[in-house]
Coordinates of C-alpha atoms in Angstrom, one line a residue:
Chain A
M1 CA 9.8 -14.6 50.3
I2 CA 6.4 -12.8 50.3
K3 CA 3.4 -13.0 52.6
G4 CA 0.4 -14.8 51.1
Y5 CA -3.0 -16.1 52.1
M6 CA -3.1 -19.9 51.9
R7 CA -6.2 -21.2 50.1
P8 CA -7.6 -24.7 50.6
D9 CA -6.7 -25.7 47.0
G10 CA -3.1 -24.8 47.6
Q11 CA -3.1 -21.5 45.7
V12 CA -1.7 -18.4 47.4
G13 CA -3.4 -15.0 47.4
I14 CA -2.0 -11.6 48.1
R15 CA -5.3 -10.1 49.0
N16 CA -8.2 -11.5 51.0
Y17 CA -11.4 -10.3 49.5
V18 CA -15.0 -11.4 49.9
L19 CA -16.1 -11.3 46.3
I20 CA -19.7 -10.7 45.4
I21 CA -20.5 -12.0 41.9
P22 CA -23.7 -11.2 40.0
S23 CA -24.4 -14.1 37.6
V24 CA -26.2 -11.6 35.4
V25 CA -26.5 -7.9 35.0
C26 CA -29.9 -7.9 36.6
A27 CA -28.2 -8.8 39.9
T28 CA -25.4 -6.2 39.7
H29 CA -27.0 -3.3 41.5
V30 CA -27.9 -5.6 44.4
C31 CA -24.3 -6.8 44.5
E32 CA -23.0 -3.2 44.5
R33 CA -25.3 -2.3 47.5
I34 CA -24.3 -5.4 49.4
S35 CA -20.6 -4.7 48.8
S36 CA -21.0 -1.1 50.1
N37 CA -22.2 -2.6 53.4
V38 CA -19.4 -5.1 53.9
Q39 CA -15.9 -4.0 54.7
G40 CA -13.3 -6.0 52.8
S41 CA -15.7 -7.0 50.1
T42 CA -15.8 -6.0 46.5
Y43 CA -18.1 -6.9 43.6
L44 CA -17.9 -7.4 39.8
Q45 CA -19.8 -4.9 37.7
N46 CA -21.1 -7.7 35.4
Q47 CA -23.0 -6.4 32.4
Y48 CA -23.6 -9.9 31.0
G49 CA -24.9 -13.3 31.9
C50 CA -27.9 -13.6 29.6
G51 CA -28.8 -13.5 26.0
Q52 CA -25.5 -15.1 25.1
L53 CA -24.7 -18.0 22.8
G54 CA -22.4 -21.0 22.5
E55 CA -18.7 -20.3 23.0
D56 CA -19.4 -16.7 24.1
L57 CA -21.7 -17.9 26.9
E58 CA -19.1 -20.5 27.9
Q59 CA -16.4 -17.9 28.0
T60 CA -18.3 -15.5 30.2
T61 CA -19.2 -18.4 32.5
R62 CA -15.6 -19.6 32.7
T63 CA -14.4 -16.0 33.5
L64 CA -16.9 -15.5 36.3
I65 CA -15.9 -18.9 37.8
G66 CA -12.2 -18.1 37.4
L67 CA -12.6 -14.8 39.2
G68 CA -14.3 -16.5 42.1
K69 CA -11.5 -19.1 42.2
N70 CA -8.8 -16.4 42.1
P71 CA -6.6 -16.9 45.2
N72 CA -6.9 -13.2 46.1
V73 CA -10.5 -14.0 46.9
G74 CA -11.2 -15.7 50.3
G75 CA -14.9 -16.1 50.1
V76 CA -17.6 -15.7 47.5
L77 CA -21.3 -14.7 47.4
V78 CA -23.0 -15.4 44.1
V79 CA -26.1 -13.4 43.5
G80 CA -28.5 -14.4 40.8
L81 CA -31.8 -13.2 39.5
G82 CA -33.3 -16.6 39.0
C83 CA -34.0 -16.9 35.2
E84 CA -30.7 -16.0 33.7
L85 CA -28.8 -18.2 31.2
I86 CA -25.7 -18.3 33.4
R87 CA -26.9 -20.5 36.3
P88 CA -25.8 -19.0 39.6
E89 CA -25.9 -22.5 41.1
K90 CA -23.3 -23.6 38.5
L91 CA -21.0 -20.7 39.4
A92 CA -21.4 -21.4 43.1
K93 CA -20.7 -25.1 42.7
E94 CA -17.7 -24.7 40.5
I95 CA -16.2 -22.0 42.7
A96 CA -16.8 -24.1 45.8
L97 CA -14.6 -26.8 44.4
S98 CA -11.7 -24.6 45.4
G99 CA -12.6 -25.3 49.0
K100 CA -13.3 -21.6 49.8
P101 CA -16.6 -20.7 51.5
V102 CA -19.3 -19.9 49.0
E103 CA -22.9 -18.6 49.5
M104 CA -25.7 -18.0 47.0
L105 CA -28.7 -15.8 46.9
I106 CA -31.5 -15.6 44.2
I107 CA -33.3 -12.2 44.0
Q108 CA -36.6 -13.7 42.7
G109 CA -36.5 -16.1 45.6
A110 CA -35.4 -13.6 48.3
G111 CA -38.2 -11.2 47.3
G112 CA -36.7 -8.4 45.4
T113 CA -34.1 -5.7 45.7
S114 CA -34.3 -4.6 49.4
A115 CA -34.8 -8.1 50.7
S116 CA -31.8 -9.3 48.6
I117 CA -29.6 -6.5 49.8
E118 CA -30.5 -7.3 53.4
Q119 CA -30.0 -11.1 53.1
G120 CA -26.9 -10.7 50.9
T121 CA -25.3 -8.3 53.4
A122 CA -25.8 -10.8 56.2
L123 CA -24.3 -13.6 54.1
A124 CA -21.4 -11.5 53.0
R125 CA -20.7 -10.5 56.6
L126 CA -20.7 -14.1 57.6
L127 CA -18.1 -14.8 54.8
Q128 CA -16.1 -11.8 56.0
E129 CA -16.0 -13.2 59.5
K130 CA -14.9 -16.6 58.3
I131 CA -12.0 -15.3 56.2
S132 CA -10.8 -12.6 58.6
N133 CA -9.1 -15.4 60.6
I134 CA -6.8 -16.2 57.7
K135 CA -3.5 -14.5 58.3
P136 CA -0.8 -14.2 55.6
Q137 CA 2.1 -16.6 55.8
P138 CA 5.6 -16.4 54.4
V139 CA 5.6 -18.1 51.0
P140 CA 8.2 -18.2 48.1
V141 CA 7.9 -15.4 45.5
S142 CA 7.6 -18.2 43.0
Q143 CA 4.0 -18.5 44.0
L144 CA 3.3 -15.3 42.2
V145 CA 1.5 -15.1 38.8
L146 CA 2.2 -11.8 37.2
G147 CA -0.1 -10.4 34.5
L148 CA 1.5 -8.1 32.0
E149 CA -0.5 -5.2 30.5
C150 CA 0.1 -2.1 28.4
G151 CA -2.3 0.8 27.7
G152 CA -2.1 4.4 26.6
S153 CA 1.2 3.4 24.9
D154 CA 3.5 5.9 23.4
T155 CA 7.1 5.8 22.3
T156 CA 8.3 5.7 25.9
S157 CA 6.5 2.4 26.3
G158 CA 9.0 0.8 23.8
Q159 CA 11.9 2.8 25.1
A160 CA 11.5 2.5 28.9
S161 CA 8.4 1.0 30.5
N162 CA 8.1 -2.2 28.5
P163 CA 11.9 -3.1 28.6
A164 CA 11.8 -2.4 32.4
L165 CA 8.8 -4.7 32.8
G166 CA 10.4 -7.3 30.6
K167 CA 13.4 -7.3 32.9
A168 CA 11.2 -7.7 36.0
A169 CA 9.3 -10.5 34.3
D170 CA 12.5 -12.3 33.6
M171 CA 13.5 -11.8 37.3
L172 CA 10.2 -13.4 38.4
L173 CA 10.5 -16.3 36.0
S174 CA 14.0 -17.0 37.2
T175 CA 12.6 -17.5 40.8
G176 CA 10.2 -20.1 39.4
G177 CA 7.2 -17.7 39.3
S178 CA 4.7 -17.3 36.4
V179 CA 3.9 -14.6 34.0
I180 CA 0.9 -14.1 31.6
L181 CA 1.3 -12.3 28.3
T182 CA -1.8 -11.3 26.4
E183 CA -3.3 -8.6 24.1
V184 CA -3.0 -10.8 21.1
P185 CA -3.7 -8.2 18.4
E186 CA -0.6 -6.4 19.6
M187 CA 1.4 -9.5 18.6
I188 CA 0.5 -9.1 15.0
G189 CA 3.7 -8.3 13.2
A190 CA 5.9 -9.9 15.9
E191 CA 4.6 -13.4 15.6
Q192 CA 7.8 -14.8 14.0
V193 CA 9.7 -13.5 17.0
L194 CA 7.3 -15.1 19.5
V195 CA 7.1 -18.5 17.8
R196 CA 10.8 -18.8 18.1
R197 CA 10.5 -18.5 21.8
T198 CA 8.1 -21.3 22.3
A199 CA 8.8 -24.5 24.3
N200 CA 8.0 -26.8 21.4
T201 CA 6.4 -26.9 17.9
E202 CA 3.0 -27.8 19.3
I203 CA 3.0 -24.5 21.4
A204 CA 4.4 -22.6 18.4
Q205 CA 1.6 -23.9 16.2
K206 CA -1.1 -23.0 18.8
L207 CA 0.4 -19.6 19.3
M208 CA 0.5 -18.9 15.6
E209 CA -3.1 -20.2 15.2
T210 CA -4.3 -17.9 18.0
I211 CA -2.7 -14.8 16.4
V212 CA -3.8 -15.7 12.8
D213 CA -7.4 -16.5 13.9
Y214 CA -7.6 -13.2 15.8
E215 CA -6.5 -11.3 12.7
K216 CA -9.0 -13.3 10.5
K217 CA -11.9 -12.6 12.8
A218 CA -11.1 -8.9 12.8
L219 CA -10.8 -8.8 9.0
A220 CA -14.2 -10.6 8.7
E221 CA -15.6 -7.7 10.7
G222 CA -14.0 -5.1 8.5
C223 CA -10.8 -4.3 10.5
D224 CA -7.5 -4.7 8.6
F225 CA -4.9 -4.6 11.4
R226 CA -1.9 -4.7 9.1
G227 CA -3.4 -2.0 7.0
T228 CA -4.3 0.3 9.8
Q229 CA -1.4 -0.1 12.2
P230 CA 0.6 1.9 13.3
T231 CA -2.1 4.6 13.6
P232 CA -1.6 8.2 12.5
G233 CA -0.9 9.1 16.1
N234 CA 1.7 6.3 16.4
I235 CA 3.4 7.4 13.1
E236 CA 3.5 11.0 14.3
G237 CA 5.2 9.7 17.5
G238 CA 7.8 7.8 15.5
L239 CA 6.5 4.2 15.0
T240 CA 7.0 3.2 11.4
T241 CA 5.7 -0.4 11.0
I242 CA 3.3 -2.7 12.8
E243 CA 6.3 -5.0 13.4
E244 CA 8.1 -2.2 15.3
K245 CA 5.0 -1.5 17.3
S246 CA 4.4 -5.1 18.2
L247 CA 8.0 -5.8 19.0
G248 CA 8.0 -2.9 21.4
C249 CA 4.9 -4.3 22.9
V250 CA 6.1 -7.9 23.5
Y251 CA 9.3 -6.5 24.9
K252 CA 7.4 -6.4 28.2
A253 CA 7.5 -10.2 28.3
G254 CA 11.2 -10.2 28.6
T255 CA 13.1 -13.2 27.2
G256 CA 11.2 -16.1 28.7
I257 CA 10.2 -19.2 26.8
I258 CA 6.5 -19.5 26.1
E259 CA 5.4 -22.7 27.8
D260 CA 1.7 -22.7 27.0
V261 CA -1.1 -20.9 25.2
I262 CA -4.5 -20.7 26.9
K263 CA -8.0 -19.4 26.1
Y264 CA -9.4 -16.3 27.7
G265 CA -9.9 -16.8 31.4
E266 CA -8.9 -20.5 31.2
P267 CA -7.0 -21.6 34.3
L268 CA -3.2 -21.6 34.0
R269 CA -1.8 -25.0 33.4
V270 CA 1.9 -24.7 33.8
R271 CA 4.6 -22.6 35.5
G272 CA 6.6 -20.0 33.5
L273 CA 5.4 -17.8 30.7
T274 CA 1.9 -18.4 29.3
V275 CA 0.2 -16.5 26.5
M276 CA -3.5 -16.0 27.0
N277 CA -5.8 -15.1 24.2
A278 CA -7.5 -11.7 24.7
P279 CA -8.0 -8.4 23.1
G280 CA -5.7 -5.4 23.6
H281 CA -8.6 -3.8 25.5
D282 CA -7.0 -2.9 28.8
V283 CA -9.9 -3.8 31.1
Q284 CA -11.0 -7.0 29.3
S285 CA -7.5 -8.3 29.1
M286 CA -6.7 -7.7 32.7
I287 CA -10.0 -9.4 33.8
G288 CA -9.1 -12.4 31.7
M289 CA -5.7 -12.7 33.3
L290 CA -7.3 -12.6 36.8
A291 CA -9.7 -15.3 35.8
S292 CA -6.7 -17.4 34.7
G293 CA -5.1 -16.9 38.1
A294 CA -3.0 -13.8 38.1
Q295 CA -2.7 -12.2 41.6
V296 CA -0.9 -9.0 40.5
I297 CA -0.7 -7.0 37.3
V298 CA 2.0 -4.5 36.1
F299 CA 0.6 -2.1 33.6
T300 CA 2.9 0.0 31.4
T301 CA 1.5 3.3 30.2
G302 CA 2.9 6.2 28.2
R303 CA 0.1 8.7 28.2
G304 CA -1.3 7.6 31.5
S305 CA -4.1 5.3 32.6
P306 CA -6.0 5.2 35.9
T307 CA -7.6 1.8 35.5
G308 CA -7.6 -0.9 38.2
V309 CA -9.4 -4.2 38.7
P310 CA -11.7 -5.3 41.6
I311 CA -9.6 -8.1 43.1
A312 CA -5.9 -7.4 42.5
P313 CA -3.2 -4.7 42.7
V314 CA -2.4 -3.0 39.4
I315 CA 1.0 -1.5 39.4
K316 CA 1.3 1.4 37.0
I317 CA 4.7 2.2 35.5
T318 CA 5.6 4.9 33.0
G319 CA 8.7 6.2 31.2
N320 CA 7.1 9.4 30.3
R321 CA 8.3 12.3 32.5
E322 CA 5.3 14.5 31.6
T323 CA 2.8 11.8 32.4
Y324 CA 4.5 11.1 35.7
S325 CA 4.2 14.7 36.6
K326 CA 0.7 15.4 35.4
M327 CA -0.9 12.1 36.6
K328 CA 1.3 11.5 39.5
E329 CA -1.4 10.1 41.7
N330 CA -2.0 7.3 39.2
I331 CA 1.6 6.2 38.7
D332 CA 3.4 3.8 41.0
V333 CA 6.8 3.6 39.4
F334 CA 8.7 6.0 37.1
V335 CA 11.3 4.4 34.9
G336 CA 11.9 7.3 32.6
G337 CA 15.6 7.4 33.4
L338 CA 16.0 4.7 30.8
V339 CA 15.0 7.1 28.0
L340 CA 18.2 9.1 28.1
G341 CA 20.4 6.4 29.7
E342 CA 20.4 8.1 33.1
T343 CA 19.6 4.7 34.6
T344 CA 20.3 1.1 33.5
L345 CA 17.8 -1.6 32.5
E346 CA 19.0 -3.6 35.5
E347 CA 18.2 -0.8 37.9
E348 CA 14.8 -0.1 36.5
G349 CA 13.9 -3.8 36.2
Q350 CA 14.8 -4.2 39.9
K351 CA 12.6 -1.2 40.8
V352 CA 9.7 -2.8 39.0
Y353 CA 10.4 -6.2 40.5
Q354 CA 10.5 -4.7 44.0
S355 CA 7.2 -2.9 43.4
I356 CA 5.7 -6.3 42.6
V357 CA 7.1 -7.8 45.9
A358 CA 5.9 -4.8 47.8
A359 CA 2.4 -5.1 46.4
A360 CA 2.4 -8.8 47.2
N361 CA 3.3 -8.0 50.8
G362 CA 0.3 -5.7 51.1
D363 CA 1.4 -2.3 49.9
L364 CA -1.6 -0.7 48.1
T365 CA -1.1 0.5 44.6
S366 CA -2.4 3.8 43.3
S367 CA -5.3 2.0 41.6
E368 CA -6.3 0.4 44.9
R369 CA -5.9 3.6 46.9
L370 CA -8.1 5.5 44.4
G371 CA -10.7 2.8 44.3
H372 CA -10.4 1.9 40.6
R373 CA -12.2 -1.4 40.1
E374 CA -12.9 -1.5 36.4
F375 CA -14.6 -4.6 35.0
G376 CA -15.3 -6.0 31.6
I377 CA -15.4 -9.4 29.9
W378 CA -14.4 -10.1 26.3
R379 CA -17.5 -10.9 24.3
I380 CA -17.0 -13.0 21.2
A381 CA -20.5 -13.2 19.8
T382 CA -23.6 -11.1 19.5
T383 CA -26.2 -10.7 22.2
I384 CA -29.7 -12.2 21.6
Chain B
M1 CA 20.2 -1.7 25.6
R2 CA 22.4 1.5 25.5
V3 CA 21.8 5.2 25.1
I4 CA 24.3 7.1 23.0
N5 CA 24.0 10.8 22.3
G6 CA 20.3 10.8 23.4
A7 CA 19.3 7.8 21.3
T8 CA 18.7 4.2 22.4
I9 CA 20.2 1.3 20.6
F10 CA 18.2 -1.7 21.8
D11 CA 20.4 -4.5 20.5
N12 CA 23.9 -4.8 19.1
K13 CA 22.4 -6.1 15.8
D14 CA 20.3 -2.9 15.3
N15 CA 21.0 -0.5 12.4
V16 CA 18.8 2.2 13.8
A17 CA 18.6 4.1 17.1
T18 CA 15.5 5.7 18.6
A19 CA 15.8 9.3 19.8
G20 CA 14.9 9.9 23.5
I21 CA 14.8 13.7 23.0
S22 CA 14.7 16.0 19.9
L23 CA 18.0 15.9 18.2
P24 CA 18.8 18.9 16.0
A25 CA 20.4 18.4 12.6
G26 CA 24.2 18.5 12.9
T27 CA 24.2 16.7 16.3
E28 CA 27.4 14.6 16.4
F29 CA 26.9 10.9 16.9
R30 CA 29.8 8.8 18.1
L31 CA 29.4 5.1 17.9
D32 CA 32.2 2.5 18.3
G33 CA 34.9 4.7 16.9
R34 CA 32.8 6.1 14.1
V35 CA 31.6 9.7 14.0
F36 CA 28.7 10.9 11.9
S37 CA 26.2 13.8 12.0
I38 CA 22.4 13.7 12.3
L39 CA 21.3 14.9 8.8
Q40 CA 17.8 16.2 9.7
P41 CA 16.1 17.3 13.0
I42 CA 14.9 14.1 14.6
A43 CA 11.9 14.3 16.9
S44 CA 11.8 12.3 20.2
G45 CA 10.6 8.8 19.5
H46 CA 11.9 8.9 15.9
K47 CA 14.7 6.8 14.4
I48 CA 18.1 7.5 12.9
A49 CA 20.2 5.2 10.8
L50 CA 23.4 4.1 12.4
F51 CA 25.0 2.9 9.2
D52 CA 24.5 3.5 5.5
I53 CA 21.6 1.3 4.4
E54 CA 21.0 0.2 0.9
A55 CA 17.5 0.1 -0.7
G56 CA 15.8 -3.2 0.0
Q57 CA 17.8 -3.9 3.2
D58 CA 16.3 -5.1 6.5
I59 CA 15.9 -2.5 9.2
L60 CA 16.8 -4.0 12.6
K61 CA 15.5 -2.9 15.9
Y62 CA 15.3 -4.9 19.2
G63 CA 17.6 -7.3 17.2
E64 CA 14.7 -8.2 14.9
V65 CA 13.6 -7.2 11.4
M66 CA 11.0 -4.4 11.8
G67 CA 10.8 -3.5 8.1
R68 CA 12.7 -3.0 4.9
S69 CA 14.2 0.1 3.4
T70 CA 12.6 1.4 0.2
A71 CA 15.5 3.8 -0.7
P72 CA 19.2 4.2 0.1
I73 CA 19.6 5.7 3.6
K74 CA 22.7 7.4 4.9
A75 CA 24.1 7.1 8.5
G76 CA 22.5 9.9 10.5
E77 CA 19.4 10.1 8.3
H78 CA 15.8 10.0 9.6
V79 CA 14.3 6.5 9.2
H80 CA 10.6 6.4 8.9
V81 CA 7.5 5.8 6.7
H82 CA 9.1 7.7 3.8
N83 CA 12.0 5.3 3.4
V84 CA 10.8 2.1 5.1
E85 CA 8.1 -0.4 4.3
S86 CA 6.5 -2.9 6.6
L87 CA 6.9 -6.6 5.7
R88 CA 3.2 -7.0 6.6
G89 CA 1.9 -10.4 5.8
R90 CA 5.2 -12.2 5.8
G91 CA 5.5 -12.8 9.6
D92 CA 2.4 -15.0 9.8
L93 CA 3.8 -17.5 7.3
C94 CA 6.6 -18.7 9.6
I95 CA 6.3 -21.6 11.9
R96 CA 9.5 -23.1 13.3

């Protein structure tokens, strides 16, 4: 069992934020100022929301809505400018469907920066009062949706941190919980392994299309994945082929069957292991998983990464002894005992699993303590 | 997943092990009753062959094909870009 905040739509959160969402970059500074005035609130450093086209516009919109609907968020204040392409009313309306309290403010209507900060602060404080009455209740750990992430990878990622996370992911799946695997470019070379692990041929087809489309798009923009991976740095470190690199990467998803394939930031549809389309870019992929419904992320790193996200705990694990010692304040779990067989996969997997449960029960991760709230959305078309 | 003599064998089907520390040439490797020596210094993160491998044979790691040998490889030998080629392009043609 873990302690969770029950939301009106039946989802369970492990944090209880007031989230301040700028519908467009022009409203971001106001959101940051409001957030600094309201304890227990946070904001999204949204750089977009205008000058976007078609599917790209739809994707950014869907992501902002998904973040507002994330169960770690108790209440939302949407702040718009007034003339942007992404309609703040649309964001507010869609997020309100979750049943959580939502307020909205338009800067052009409120009368500029200072007036918006003042009014927005009052609204956010009201939201904060409303949600502070929600106390965490015991809920089954199967309510967790775990996002998997890797960044700053080195050979210890394939030797220790990814296997350990894979074990923990399997443990969570066995309780009935859910896991999201993403970073699609890092599946190139391991696709034949992944399609064998899909629930049916329809999912296998969708997964293969997702990976192949990604590679085609990159090629069209002049990037030959198979021709440039592994990188010279990877090769120096011992990685020989793109297959080896990707196999080491998907190891973090354990042995679960892939039940579904979803678009970036699309709401999760089924329990179990889902693949979400997203780049390998650490921040963009993490934000996508949060928009899809992940409440907690485990991030394996070899060389060390400090990044966090605004509305969820990011648990950093490493198998690299040197990184653990140099960047100790950024690492939550050390699993380097696996590298020389000093510990077993079962032990390290348990350790990672327990860190997920602890974070779910309210323990702050290093990213949260240090105030890391990185934000970015995957753009898939040009800006106009 | 097991670690023998400072190198990890991820799956029983693997024909390579990945060093967790630098292994000097001559390091003795004992595996399931067989003994062989590491033939070159192997840097941490690099692979050694667990068996004699013919040219054109699959290299297995994590129980999966990670490439193909381009030359005969002896047990204990360094396995890397100089004697392994990627099967790039093949993987995306399979749909089960």
